[in-house]
PDB file of N, CA and C in Angstrom:
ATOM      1  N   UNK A   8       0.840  -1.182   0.000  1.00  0.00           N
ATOM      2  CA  UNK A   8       0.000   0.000   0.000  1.00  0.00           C
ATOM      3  C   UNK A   8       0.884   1.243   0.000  1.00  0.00           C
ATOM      4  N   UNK A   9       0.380   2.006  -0.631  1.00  0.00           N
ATOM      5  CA  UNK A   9       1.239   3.716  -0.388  1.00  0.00           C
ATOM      6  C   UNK A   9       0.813   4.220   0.432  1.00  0.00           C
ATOM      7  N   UNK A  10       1.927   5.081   0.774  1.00  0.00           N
ATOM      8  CA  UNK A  10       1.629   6.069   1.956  1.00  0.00           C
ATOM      9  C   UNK A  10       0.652   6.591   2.263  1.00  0.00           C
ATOM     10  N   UNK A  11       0.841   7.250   1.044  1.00  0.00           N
ATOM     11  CA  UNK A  11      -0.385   8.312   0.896  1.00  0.00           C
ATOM     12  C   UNK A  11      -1.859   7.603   1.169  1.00  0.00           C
ATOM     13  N   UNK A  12      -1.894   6.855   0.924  1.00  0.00           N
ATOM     14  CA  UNK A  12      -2.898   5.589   1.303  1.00  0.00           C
ATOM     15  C   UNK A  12      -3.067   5.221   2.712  1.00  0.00           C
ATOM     16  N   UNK A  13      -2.245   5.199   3.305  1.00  0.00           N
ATOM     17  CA  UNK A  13      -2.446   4.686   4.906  1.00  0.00           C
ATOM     18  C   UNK A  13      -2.434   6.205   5.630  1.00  0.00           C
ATOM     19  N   UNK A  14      -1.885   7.251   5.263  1.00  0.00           N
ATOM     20  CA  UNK A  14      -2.158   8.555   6.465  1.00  0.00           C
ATOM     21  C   UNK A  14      -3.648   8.189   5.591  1.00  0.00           C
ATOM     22  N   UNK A  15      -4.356   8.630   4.673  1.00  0.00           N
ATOM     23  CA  UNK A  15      -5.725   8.786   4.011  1.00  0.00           C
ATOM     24  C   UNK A  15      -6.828   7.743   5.058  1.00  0.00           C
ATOM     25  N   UNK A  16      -6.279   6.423   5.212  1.00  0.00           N
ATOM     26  CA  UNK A  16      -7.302   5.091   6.106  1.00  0.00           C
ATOM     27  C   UNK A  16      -7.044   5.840   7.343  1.00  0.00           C
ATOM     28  N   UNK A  17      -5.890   6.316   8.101  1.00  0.00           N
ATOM     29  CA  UNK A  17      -5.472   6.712   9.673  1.00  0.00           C
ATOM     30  C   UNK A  17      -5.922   7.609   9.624  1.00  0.00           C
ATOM     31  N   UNK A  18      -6.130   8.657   8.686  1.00  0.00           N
ATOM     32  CA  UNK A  18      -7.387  10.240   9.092  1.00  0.00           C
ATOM     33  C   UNK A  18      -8.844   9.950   9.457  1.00  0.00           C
ATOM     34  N   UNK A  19      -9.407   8.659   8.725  1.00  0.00           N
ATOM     35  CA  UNK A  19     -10.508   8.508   8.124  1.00  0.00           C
ATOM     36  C   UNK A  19     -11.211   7.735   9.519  1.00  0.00           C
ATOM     37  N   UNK A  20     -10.023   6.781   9.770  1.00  0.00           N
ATOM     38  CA  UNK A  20     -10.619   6.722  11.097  1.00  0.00           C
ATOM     39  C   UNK A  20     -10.179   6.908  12.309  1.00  0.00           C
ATOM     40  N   UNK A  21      -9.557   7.733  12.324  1.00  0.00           N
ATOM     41  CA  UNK A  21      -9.003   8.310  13.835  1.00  0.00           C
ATOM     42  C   UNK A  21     -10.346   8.800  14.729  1.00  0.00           C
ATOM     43  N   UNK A  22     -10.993   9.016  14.269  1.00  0.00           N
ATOM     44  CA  UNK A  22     -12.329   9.615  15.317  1.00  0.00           C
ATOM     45  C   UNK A  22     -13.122   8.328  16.114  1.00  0.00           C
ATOM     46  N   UNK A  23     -13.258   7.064  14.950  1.00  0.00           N
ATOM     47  CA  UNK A  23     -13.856   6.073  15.425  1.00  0.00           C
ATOM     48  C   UNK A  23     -12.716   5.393  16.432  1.00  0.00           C
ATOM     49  N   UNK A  24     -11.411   5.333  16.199  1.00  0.00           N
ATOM     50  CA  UNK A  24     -10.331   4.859  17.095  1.00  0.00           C
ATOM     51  C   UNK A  24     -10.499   5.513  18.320  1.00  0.00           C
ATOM     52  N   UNK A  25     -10.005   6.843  18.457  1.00  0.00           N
ATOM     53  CA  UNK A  25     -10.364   7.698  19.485  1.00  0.00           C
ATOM     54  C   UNK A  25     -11.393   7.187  20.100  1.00  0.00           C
ATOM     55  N   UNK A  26     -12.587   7.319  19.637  1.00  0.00           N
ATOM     56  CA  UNK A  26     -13.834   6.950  20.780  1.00  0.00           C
ATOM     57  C   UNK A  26     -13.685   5.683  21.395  1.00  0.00           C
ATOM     58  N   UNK A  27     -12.821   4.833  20.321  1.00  0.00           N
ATOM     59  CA  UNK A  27     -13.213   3.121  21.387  1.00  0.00           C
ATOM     60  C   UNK A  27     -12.259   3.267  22.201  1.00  0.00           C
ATOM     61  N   UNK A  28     -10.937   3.740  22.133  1.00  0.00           N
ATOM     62  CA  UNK A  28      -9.560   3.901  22.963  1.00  0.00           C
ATOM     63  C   UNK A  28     -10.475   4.308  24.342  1.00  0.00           C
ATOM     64  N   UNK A  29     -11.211   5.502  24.586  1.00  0.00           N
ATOM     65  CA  UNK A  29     -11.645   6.282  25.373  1.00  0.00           C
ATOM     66  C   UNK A  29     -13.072   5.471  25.685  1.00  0.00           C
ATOM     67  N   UNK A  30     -13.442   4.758  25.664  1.00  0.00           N
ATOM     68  CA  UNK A  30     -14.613   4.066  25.855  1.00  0.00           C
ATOM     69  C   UNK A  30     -13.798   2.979  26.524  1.00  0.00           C
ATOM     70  N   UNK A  31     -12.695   2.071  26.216  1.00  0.00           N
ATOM     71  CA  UNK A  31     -12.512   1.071  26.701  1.00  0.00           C
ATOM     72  C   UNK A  31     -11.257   1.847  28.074  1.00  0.00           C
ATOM     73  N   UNK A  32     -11.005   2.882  28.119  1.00  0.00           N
ATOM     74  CA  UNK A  32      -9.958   3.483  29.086  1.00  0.00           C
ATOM     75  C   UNK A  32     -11.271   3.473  30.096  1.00  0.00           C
ATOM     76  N   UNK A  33     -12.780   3.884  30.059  1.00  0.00           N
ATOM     77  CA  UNK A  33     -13.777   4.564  30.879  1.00  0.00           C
ATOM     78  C   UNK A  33     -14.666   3.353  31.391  1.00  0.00           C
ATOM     79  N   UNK A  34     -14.560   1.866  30.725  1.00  0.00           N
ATOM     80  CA  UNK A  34     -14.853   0.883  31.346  1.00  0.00           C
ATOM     81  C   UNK A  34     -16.246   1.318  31.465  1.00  0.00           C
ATOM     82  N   UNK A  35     -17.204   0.938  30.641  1.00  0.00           N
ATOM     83  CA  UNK A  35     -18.532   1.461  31.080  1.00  0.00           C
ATOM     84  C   UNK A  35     -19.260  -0.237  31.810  1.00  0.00           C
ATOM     85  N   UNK A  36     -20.479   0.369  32.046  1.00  0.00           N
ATOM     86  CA  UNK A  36     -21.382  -0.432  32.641  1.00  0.00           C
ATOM     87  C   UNK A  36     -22.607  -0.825  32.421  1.00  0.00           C
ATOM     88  N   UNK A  37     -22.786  -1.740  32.574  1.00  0.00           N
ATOM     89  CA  UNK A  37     -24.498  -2.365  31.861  1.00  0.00           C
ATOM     90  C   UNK A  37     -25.168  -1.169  33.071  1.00  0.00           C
ATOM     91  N   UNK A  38     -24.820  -1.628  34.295  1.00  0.00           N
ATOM     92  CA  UNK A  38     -25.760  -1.428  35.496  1.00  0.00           C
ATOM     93  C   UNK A  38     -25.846   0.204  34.830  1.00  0.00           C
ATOM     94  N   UNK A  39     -25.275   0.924  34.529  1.00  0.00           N
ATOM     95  CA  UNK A  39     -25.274   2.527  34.524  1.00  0.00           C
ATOM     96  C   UNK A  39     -25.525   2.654  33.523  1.00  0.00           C
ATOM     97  N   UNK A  40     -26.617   2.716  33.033  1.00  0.00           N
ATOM     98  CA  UNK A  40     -27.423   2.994  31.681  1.00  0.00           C
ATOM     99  C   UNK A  40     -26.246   3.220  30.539  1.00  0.00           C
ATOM    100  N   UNK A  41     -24.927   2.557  30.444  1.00  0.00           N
ATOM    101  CA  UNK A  41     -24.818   2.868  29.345  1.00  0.00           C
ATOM    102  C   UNK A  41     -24.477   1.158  28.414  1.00  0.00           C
ATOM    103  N   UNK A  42     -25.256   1.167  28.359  1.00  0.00           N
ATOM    104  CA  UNK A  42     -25.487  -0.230  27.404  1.00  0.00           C
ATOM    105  C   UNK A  42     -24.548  -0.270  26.508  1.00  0.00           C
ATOM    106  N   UNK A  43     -25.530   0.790  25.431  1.00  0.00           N
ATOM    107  CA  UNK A  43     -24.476   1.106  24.047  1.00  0.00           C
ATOM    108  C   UNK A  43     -23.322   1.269  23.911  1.00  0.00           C
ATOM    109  N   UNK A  44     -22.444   2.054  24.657  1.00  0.00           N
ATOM    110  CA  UNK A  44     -21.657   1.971  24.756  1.00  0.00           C
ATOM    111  C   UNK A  44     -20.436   0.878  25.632  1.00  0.00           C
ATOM    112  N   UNK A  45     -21.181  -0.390  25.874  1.00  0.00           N
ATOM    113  CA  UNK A  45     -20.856  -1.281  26.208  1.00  0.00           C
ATOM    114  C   UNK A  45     -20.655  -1.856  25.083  1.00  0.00           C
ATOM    115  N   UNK A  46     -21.953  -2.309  24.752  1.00  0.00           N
ATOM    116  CA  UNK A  46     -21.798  -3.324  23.463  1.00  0.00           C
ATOM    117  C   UNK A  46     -21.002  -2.592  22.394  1.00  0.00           C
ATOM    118  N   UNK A  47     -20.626  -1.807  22.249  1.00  0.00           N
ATOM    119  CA  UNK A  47     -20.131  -1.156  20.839  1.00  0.00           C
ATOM    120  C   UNK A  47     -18.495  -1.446  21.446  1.00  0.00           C
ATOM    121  N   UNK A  48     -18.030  -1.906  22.788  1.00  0.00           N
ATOM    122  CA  UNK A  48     -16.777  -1.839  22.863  1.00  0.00           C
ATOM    123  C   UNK A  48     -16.769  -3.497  22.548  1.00  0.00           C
TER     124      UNK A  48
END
């Protein structure tokens, strides 16, 4: 793959990375209404 190709995939999803990094650092909880963001980790 080219470069230019992989910064282009690493921009594209850095936001969705970010959120799971920070979702799985915050350890959520069924019991504490946050479901979704359970299952999505």
């Amino acid at each position: 793959m080219e470069v230019k190709r992989l910064r282009q995939l690493a921009r594209d999803s850095r936001k969705s990375l970010v959120n799971f990094l920070r979702d799985m650092v915050r350890i959520p909880s069924l019991s504490g209404g946050e479901n979704k963001v359970a299952l999505r980790v």
